[in-house]
Every structure is written in structure tokens, then in C-alpha cells.
PDB file of C-alpha atoms in Angstrom:
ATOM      1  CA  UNK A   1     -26.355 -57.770   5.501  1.00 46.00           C
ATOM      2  CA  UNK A   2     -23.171 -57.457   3.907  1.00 46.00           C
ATOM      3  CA  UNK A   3     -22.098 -53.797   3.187  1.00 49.00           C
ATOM      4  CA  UNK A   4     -20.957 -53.370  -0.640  1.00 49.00           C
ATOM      5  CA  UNK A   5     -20.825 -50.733  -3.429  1.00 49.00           C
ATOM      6  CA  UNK A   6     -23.140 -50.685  -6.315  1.00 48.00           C
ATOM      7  CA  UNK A   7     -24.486 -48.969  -8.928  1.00 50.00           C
ATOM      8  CA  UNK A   8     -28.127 -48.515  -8.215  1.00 50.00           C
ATOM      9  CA  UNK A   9     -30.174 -48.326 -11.134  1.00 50.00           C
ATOM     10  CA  UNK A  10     -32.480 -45.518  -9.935  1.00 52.00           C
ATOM     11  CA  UNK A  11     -29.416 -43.203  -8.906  1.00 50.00           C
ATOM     12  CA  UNK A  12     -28.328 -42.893 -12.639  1.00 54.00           C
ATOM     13  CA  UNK A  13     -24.906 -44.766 -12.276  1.00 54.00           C
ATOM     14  CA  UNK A  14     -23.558 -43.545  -9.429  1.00 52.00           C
ATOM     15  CA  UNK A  15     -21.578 -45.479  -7.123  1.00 53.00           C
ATOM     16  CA  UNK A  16     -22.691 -45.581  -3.068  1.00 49.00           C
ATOM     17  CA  UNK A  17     -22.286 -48.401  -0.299  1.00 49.00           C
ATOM     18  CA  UNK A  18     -25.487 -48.855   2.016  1.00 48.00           C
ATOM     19  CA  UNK A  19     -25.223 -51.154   4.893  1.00 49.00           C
ATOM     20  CA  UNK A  20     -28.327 -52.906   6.844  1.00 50.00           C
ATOM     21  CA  UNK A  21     -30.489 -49.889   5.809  1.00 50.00           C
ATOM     22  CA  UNK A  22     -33.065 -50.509   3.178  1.00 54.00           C
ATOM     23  CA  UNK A  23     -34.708 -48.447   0.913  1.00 55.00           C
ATOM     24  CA  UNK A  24     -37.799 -47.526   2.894  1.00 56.00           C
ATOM     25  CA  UNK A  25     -35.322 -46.934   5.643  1.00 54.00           C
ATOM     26  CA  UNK A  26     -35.496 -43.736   7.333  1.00 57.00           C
ATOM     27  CA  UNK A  27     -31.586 -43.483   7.177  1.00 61.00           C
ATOM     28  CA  UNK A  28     -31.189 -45.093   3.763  1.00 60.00           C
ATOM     29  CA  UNK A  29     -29.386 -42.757   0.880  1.00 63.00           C
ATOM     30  CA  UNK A  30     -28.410 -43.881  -2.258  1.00 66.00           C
ATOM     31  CA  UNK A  31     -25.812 -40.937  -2.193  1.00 69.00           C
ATOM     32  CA  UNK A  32     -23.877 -41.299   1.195  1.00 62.00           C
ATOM     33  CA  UNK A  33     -20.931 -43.098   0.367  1.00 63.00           C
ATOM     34  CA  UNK A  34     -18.394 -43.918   3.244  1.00 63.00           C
ATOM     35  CA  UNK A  35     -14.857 -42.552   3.517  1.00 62.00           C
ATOM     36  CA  UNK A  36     -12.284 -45.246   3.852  1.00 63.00           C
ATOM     37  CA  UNK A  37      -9.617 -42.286   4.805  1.00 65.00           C
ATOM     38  CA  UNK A  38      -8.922 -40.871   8.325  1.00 68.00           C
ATOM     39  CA  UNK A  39     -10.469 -37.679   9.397  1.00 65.00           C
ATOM     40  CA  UNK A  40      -6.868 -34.879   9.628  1.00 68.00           C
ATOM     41  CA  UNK A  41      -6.703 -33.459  12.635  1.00 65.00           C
ATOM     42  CA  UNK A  42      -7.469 -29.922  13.665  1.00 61.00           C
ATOM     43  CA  UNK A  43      -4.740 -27.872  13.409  1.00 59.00           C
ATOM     44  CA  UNK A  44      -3.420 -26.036  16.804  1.00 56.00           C
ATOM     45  CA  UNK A  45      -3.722 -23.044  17.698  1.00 52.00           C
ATOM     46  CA  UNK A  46      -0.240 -22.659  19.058  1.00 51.00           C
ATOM     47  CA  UNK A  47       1.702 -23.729  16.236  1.00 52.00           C
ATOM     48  CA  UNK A  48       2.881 -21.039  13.398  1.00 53.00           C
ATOM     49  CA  UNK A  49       1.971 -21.246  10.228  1.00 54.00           C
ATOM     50  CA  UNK A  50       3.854 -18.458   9.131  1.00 55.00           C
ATOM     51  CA  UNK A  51       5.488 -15.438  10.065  1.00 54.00           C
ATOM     52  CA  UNK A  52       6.456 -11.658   9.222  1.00 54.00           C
ATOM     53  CA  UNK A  53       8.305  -8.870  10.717  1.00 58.00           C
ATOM     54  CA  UNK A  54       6.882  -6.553  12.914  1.00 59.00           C
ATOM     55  CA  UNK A  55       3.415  -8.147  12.493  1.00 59.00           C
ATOM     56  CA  UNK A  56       0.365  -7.844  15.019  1.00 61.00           C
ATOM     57  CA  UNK A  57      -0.339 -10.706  16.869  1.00 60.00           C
ATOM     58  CA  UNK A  58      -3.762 -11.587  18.197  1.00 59.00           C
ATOM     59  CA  UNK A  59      -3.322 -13.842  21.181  1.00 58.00           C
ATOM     60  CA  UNK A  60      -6.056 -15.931  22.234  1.00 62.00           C
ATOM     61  CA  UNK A  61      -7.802 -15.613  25.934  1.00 62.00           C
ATOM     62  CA  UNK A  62      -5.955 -11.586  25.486  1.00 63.00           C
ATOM     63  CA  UNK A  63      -7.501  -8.193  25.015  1.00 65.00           C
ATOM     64  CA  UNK A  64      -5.500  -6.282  21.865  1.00 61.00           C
ATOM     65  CA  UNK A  65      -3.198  -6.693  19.584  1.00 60.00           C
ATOM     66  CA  UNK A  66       0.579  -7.582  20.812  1.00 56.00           C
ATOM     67  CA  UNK A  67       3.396  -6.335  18.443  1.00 56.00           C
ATOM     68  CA  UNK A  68       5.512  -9.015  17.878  1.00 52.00           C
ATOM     69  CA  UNK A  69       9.478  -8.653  18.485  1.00 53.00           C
ATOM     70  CA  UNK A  70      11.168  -7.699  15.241  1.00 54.00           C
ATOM     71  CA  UNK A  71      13.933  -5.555  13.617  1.00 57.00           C
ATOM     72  CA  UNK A  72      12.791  -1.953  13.581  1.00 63.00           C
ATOM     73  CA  UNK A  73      14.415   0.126  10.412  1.00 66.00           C
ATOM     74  CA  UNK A  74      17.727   2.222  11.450  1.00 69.00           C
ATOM     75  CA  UNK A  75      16.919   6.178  11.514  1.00 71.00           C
ATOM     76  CA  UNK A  76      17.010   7.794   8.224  1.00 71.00           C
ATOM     77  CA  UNK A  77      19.898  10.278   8.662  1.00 76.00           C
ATOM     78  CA  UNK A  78      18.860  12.814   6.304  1.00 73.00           C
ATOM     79  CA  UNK A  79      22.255  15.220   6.089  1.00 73.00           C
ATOM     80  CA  UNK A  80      24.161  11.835   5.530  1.00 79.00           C
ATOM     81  CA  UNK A  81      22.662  10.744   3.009  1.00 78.00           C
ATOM     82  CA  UNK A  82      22.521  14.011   1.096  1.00 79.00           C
ATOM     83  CA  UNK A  83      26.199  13.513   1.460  1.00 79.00           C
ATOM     84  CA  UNK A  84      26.117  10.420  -0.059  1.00 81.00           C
ATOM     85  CA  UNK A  85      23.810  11.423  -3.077  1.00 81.00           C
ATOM     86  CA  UNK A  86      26.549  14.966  -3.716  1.00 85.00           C
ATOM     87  CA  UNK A  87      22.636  16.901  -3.798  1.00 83.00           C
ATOM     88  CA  UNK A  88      24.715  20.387  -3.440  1.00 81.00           C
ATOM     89  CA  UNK A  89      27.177  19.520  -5.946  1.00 85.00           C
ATOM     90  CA  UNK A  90      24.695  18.990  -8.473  1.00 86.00           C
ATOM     91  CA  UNK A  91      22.967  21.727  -7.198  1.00 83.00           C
ATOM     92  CA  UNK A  92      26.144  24.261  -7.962  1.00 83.00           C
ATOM     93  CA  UNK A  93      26.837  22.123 -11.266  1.00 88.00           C
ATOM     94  CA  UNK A  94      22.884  23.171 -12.428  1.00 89.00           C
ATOM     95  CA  UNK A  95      23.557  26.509 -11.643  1.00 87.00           C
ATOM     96  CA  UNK A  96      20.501  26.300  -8.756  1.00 85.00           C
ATOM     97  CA  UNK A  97      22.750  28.041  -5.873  1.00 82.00           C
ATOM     98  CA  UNK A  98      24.129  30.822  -8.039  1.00 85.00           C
ATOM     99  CA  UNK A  99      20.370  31.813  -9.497  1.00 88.00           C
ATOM    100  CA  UNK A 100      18.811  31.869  -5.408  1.00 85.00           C
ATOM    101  CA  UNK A 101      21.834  33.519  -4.428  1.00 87.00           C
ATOM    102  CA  UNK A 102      20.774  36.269  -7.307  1.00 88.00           C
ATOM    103  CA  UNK A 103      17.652  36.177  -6.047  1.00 86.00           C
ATOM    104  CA  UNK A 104      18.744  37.117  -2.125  1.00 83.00           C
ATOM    105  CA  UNK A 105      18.386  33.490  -1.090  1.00 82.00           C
ATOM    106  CA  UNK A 106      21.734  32.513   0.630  1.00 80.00           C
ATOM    107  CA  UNK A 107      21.924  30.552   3.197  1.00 77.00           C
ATOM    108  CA  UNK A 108      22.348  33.623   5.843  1.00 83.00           C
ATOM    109  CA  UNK A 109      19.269  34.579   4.593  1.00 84.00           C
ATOM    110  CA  UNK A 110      17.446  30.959   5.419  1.00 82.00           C
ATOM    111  CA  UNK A 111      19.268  31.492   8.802  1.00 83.00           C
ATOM    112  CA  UNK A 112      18.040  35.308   9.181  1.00 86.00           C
ATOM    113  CA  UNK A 113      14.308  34.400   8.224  1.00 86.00           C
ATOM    114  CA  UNK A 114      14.315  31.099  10.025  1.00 86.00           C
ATOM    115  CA  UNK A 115      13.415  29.327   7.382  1.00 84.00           C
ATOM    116  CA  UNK A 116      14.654  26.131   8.650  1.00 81.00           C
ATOM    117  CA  UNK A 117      12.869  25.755  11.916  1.00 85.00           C
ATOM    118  CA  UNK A 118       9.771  27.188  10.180  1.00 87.00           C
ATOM    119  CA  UNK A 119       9.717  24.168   8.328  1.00 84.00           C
ATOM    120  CA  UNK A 120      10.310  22.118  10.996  1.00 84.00           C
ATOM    121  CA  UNK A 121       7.597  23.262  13.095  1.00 87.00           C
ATOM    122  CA  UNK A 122       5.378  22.745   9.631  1.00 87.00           C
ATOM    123  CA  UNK A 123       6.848  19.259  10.027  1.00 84.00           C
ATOM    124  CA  UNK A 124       8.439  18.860   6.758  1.00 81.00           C
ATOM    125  CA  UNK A 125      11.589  17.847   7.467  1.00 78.00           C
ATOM    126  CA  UNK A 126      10.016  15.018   9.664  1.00 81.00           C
ATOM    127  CA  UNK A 127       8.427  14.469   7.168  1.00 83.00           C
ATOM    128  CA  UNK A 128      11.575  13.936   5.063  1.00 81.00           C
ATOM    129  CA  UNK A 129      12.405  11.138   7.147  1.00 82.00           C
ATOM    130  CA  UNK A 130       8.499   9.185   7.654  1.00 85.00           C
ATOM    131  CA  UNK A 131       8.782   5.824   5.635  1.00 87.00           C
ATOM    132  CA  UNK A 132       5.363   6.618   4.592  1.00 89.00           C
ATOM    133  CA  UNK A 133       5.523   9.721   2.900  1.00 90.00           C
ATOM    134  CA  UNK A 134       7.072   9.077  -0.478  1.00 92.00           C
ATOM    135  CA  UNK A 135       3.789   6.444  -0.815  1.00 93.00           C
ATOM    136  CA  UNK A 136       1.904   9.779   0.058  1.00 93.00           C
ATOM    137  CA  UNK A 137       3.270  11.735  -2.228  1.00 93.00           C
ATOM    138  CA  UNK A 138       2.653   9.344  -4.805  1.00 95.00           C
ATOM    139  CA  UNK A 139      -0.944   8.775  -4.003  1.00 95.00           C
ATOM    140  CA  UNK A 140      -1.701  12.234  -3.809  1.00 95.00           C
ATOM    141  CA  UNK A 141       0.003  13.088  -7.116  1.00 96.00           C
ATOM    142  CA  UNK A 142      -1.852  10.513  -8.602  1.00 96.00           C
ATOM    143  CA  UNK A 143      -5.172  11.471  -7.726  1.00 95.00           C
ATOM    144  CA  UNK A 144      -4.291  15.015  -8.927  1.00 95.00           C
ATOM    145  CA  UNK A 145      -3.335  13.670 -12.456  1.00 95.00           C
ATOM    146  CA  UNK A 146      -6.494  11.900 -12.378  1.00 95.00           C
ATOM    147  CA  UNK A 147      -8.506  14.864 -11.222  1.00 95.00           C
ATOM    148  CA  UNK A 148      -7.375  17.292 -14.096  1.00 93.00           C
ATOM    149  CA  UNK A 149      -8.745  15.393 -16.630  1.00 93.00           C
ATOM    150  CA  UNK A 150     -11.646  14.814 -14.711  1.00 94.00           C
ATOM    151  CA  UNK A 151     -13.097  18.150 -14.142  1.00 94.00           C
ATOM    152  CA  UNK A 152     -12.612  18.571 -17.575  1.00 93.00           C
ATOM    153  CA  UNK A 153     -14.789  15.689 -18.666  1.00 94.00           C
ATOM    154  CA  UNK A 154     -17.400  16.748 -15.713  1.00 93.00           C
ATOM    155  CA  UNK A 155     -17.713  20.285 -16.282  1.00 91.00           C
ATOM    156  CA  UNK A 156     -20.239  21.430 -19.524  1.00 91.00           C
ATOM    157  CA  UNK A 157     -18.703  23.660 -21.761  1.00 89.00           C
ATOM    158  CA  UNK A 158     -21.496  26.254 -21.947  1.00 91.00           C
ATOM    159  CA  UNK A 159     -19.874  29.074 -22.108  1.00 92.00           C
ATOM    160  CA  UNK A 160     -16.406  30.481 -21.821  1.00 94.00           C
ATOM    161  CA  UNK A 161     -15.938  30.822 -18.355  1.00 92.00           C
ATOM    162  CA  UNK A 162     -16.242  26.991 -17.957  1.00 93.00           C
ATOM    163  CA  UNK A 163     -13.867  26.195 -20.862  1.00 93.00           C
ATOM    164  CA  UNK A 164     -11.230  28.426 -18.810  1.00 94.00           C
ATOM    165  CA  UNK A 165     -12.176  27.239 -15.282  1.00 94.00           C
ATOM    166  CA  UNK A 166     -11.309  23.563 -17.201  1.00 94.00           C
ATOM    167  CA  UNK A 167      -8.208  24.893 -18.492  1.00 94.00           C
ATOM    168  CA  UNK A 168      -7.130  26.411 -15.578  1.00 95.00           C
ATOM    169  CA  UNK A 169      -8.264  23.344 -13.306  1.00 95.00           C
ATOM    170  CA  UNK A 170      -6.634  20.714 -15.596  1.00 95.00           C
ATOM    171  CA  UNK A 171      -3.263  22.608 -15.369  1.00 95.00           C
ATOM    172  CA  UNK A 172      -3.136  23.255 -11.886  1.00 96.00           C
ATOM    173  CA  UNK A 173      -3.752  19.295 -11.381  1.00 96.00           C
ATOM    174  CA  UNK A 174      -1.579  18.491 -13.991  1.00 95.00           C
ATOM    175  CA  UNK A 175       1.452  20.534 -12.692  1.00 96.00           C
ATOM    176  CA  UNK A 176       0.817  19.616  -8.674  1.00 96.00           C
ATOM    177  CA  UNK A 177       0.298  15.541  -9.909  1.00 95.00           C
ATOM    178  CA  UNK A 178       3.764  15.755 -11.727  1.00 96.00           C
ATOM    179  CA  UNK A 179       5.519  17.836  -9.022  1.00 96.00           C
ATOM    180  CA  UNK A 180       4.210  15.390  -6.445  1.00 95.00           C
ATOM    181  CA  UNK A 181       5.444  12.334  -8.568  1.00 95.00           C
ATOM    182  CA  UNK A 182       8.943  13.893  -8.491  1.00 94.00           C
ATOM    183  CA  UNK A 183       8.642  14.734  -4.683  1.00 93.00           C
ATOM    184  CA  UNK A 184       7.936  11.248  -4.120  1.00 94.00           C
ATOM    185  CA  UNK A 185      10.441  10.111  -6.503  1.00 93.00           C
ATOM    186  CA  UNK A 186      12.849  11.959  -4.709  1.00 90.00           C
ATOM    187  CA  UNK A 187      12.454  11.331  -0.642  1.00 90.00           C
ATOM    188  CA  UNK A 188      12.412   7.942  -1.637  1.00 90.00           C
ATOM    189  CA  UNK A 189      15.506   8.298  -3.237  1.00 88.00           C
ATOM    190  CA  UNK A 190      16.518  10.308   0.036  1.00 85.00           C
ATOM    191  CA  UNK A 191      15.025   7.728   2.209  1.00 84.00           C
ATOM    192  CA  UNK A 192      17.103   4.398   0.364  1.00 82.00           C
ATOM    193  CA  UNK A 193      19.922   3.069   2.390  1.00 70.00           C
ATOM    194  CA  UNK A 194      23.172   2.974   0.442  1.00 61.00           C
TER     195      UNK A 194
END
């Protein structure tokens, strides 16, 4: 029998081509219709699709992830680029050096306490440098600015102990969210290559 597409008038209009098989067939369907297009082939598995720096690769057949070769960031020089940015000019020019100095905070005095390598073992001038801190900061400062307000919807107002807790709570989120917003702000800035 002749294979051909028709419109069967039980399948309400829809077009199919049947071969040999008949209706009472047991591999007759008045839905399978036959590709006339080639299958594509499977694509291989050692061709790349796409790529990215220092992405993981997942080799087949291997156990764990293989870095791939790529161009790791140049160090952040911190003191440079402090340099660059004329920080303790605009520091003097504020009138910020002048007020510590007031205040017994020279820099012989940072030496004297050991200020410096107290914050170093605290790890915050690594810190400084860490290409993932600014994103930190951010994070962090805005889940503060999102806790303030809150606690204050959260907590009943009963009596006035509550009403101050809220006060107090929104205000200390409010003030850490904004100072970590400009912390981030600002070791990113510290971070940018010129």
C-alpha cells in the first residue's frame, strides 16, 4: 500500500501518513506522522561551547573539579592606591588629622599602641585588600537597613519599654546599615584599578 497523508475524518482534521498498517492494526496511529528531516547529531563532549575565566571545569572519567588556566587579578596595593586617591590630603583639607591629633591620636601614638598590627592580626587590613569584601559589606549593611525597620514592625508596642527597645533597635540598624554602605562604598573605591 502506498504511504500518503490525509486528513482522516475521525482525527478531527489533522494531517498524519500511515503506511501498510490498518486501522485495527496493532501499530496503526492516526497521530504518528513521519519526519522527512534528519535526526542532528549529538553534540560532543569535547568540544566548547563556551568559555569564562577562571572557571571550574568538570572533566569527564576525573574525580574534582580542575581550575582552568586563566588571568588571576594583580595584587591590590593598598598604600599605592591611597596615593593615587590623595586620602590624607583630603583628610588634612577636612580638618580629620588636626581634630585626632587634639584628641592624642598621632601617628606615634598608632605606633606606641600598636594599633596597626592589632588590626592586622584582626585581619582588617587583609581584609582591605579581599575582592570580596566590599560585596560583604554591602550585604551586611543591607540586611541591617532591613532589620531596623523590621523589629519595629515585629515587636508589639505594649508598653514603653518596647516602644524604646524599637527605637533604640531601629537606630542602631539604621546607623550600622548606612556606615556599612559607605564602608563598602569605599574599599571598593580602594580596591578599583586606576
Amino acid at each position: 500500500m502506498e504511504a500518503s497523508a490525509s486528513i482522516c475524518s475521525y482525527c478531527r482534521g489533522i494531517p498524519f501518513s500511515f503506511s501498510s498498517a490498518t486501522p485495527n492494526s496493532a501499530t496503526f496511529s492516526p497521530l504518528l506522522v513521519k519526519s522527512m528531516a534528519t535526526p542532528k547529531p549529538l553534540p560532543s563532549v569535547s568540544r566548547t561551547v563556551g568559555s569564562r575565566k577562571n572557571s571550574t571545569v568538570f572533566p569527564l572519567g576525573e574525580q574534582g573539579p580542575r581550575s582552568s588556566p586563566g588571568i588571576t587579578a594583580p595584587p591590590i596595593k593598598l598604600l599605592t592606591r591611597m596615593e593615587q586617591l590623595k586620602l590624607l590630603s583630603k583628610a588634612e583639607k577636612a580638618g580629620l588629622l588636626s581634630a585626632a591629633e587634639k584628641f592624642g591620636f598621632s601617628l606615634s601614638a598608632i605606633e606606641k599602641l600598636g594599633l596597626l598590627s592589632k588590626a592586622e592580626d584582626l585581619g582588617v587590613l587583609s581584609a582591605a585588600t579581599d575582592p570580596a569584601t566590599p560585596g560583604t559589606l554591602l550585604t551586611l549593611s543591607l540586611a541591617l537597613l532591613l532589620l531596623g525597620p523590621l523589629f519595629v514592625y515585629l515587636v508589639p508596642e505594649d508598653n514603653l519599654g518596647e516602644v524604646g527597645l524599637q527605637i533604640v533597635v531601629a537606630f542602631i540598624c539604621v546607623l550600622a546599615g548606612s556606615a556599612g554602605f559607605a564602608a563598602s562604598n569605599f574599599v571598593s573605591n580602594l580596591q578599583k584599578s586606576k
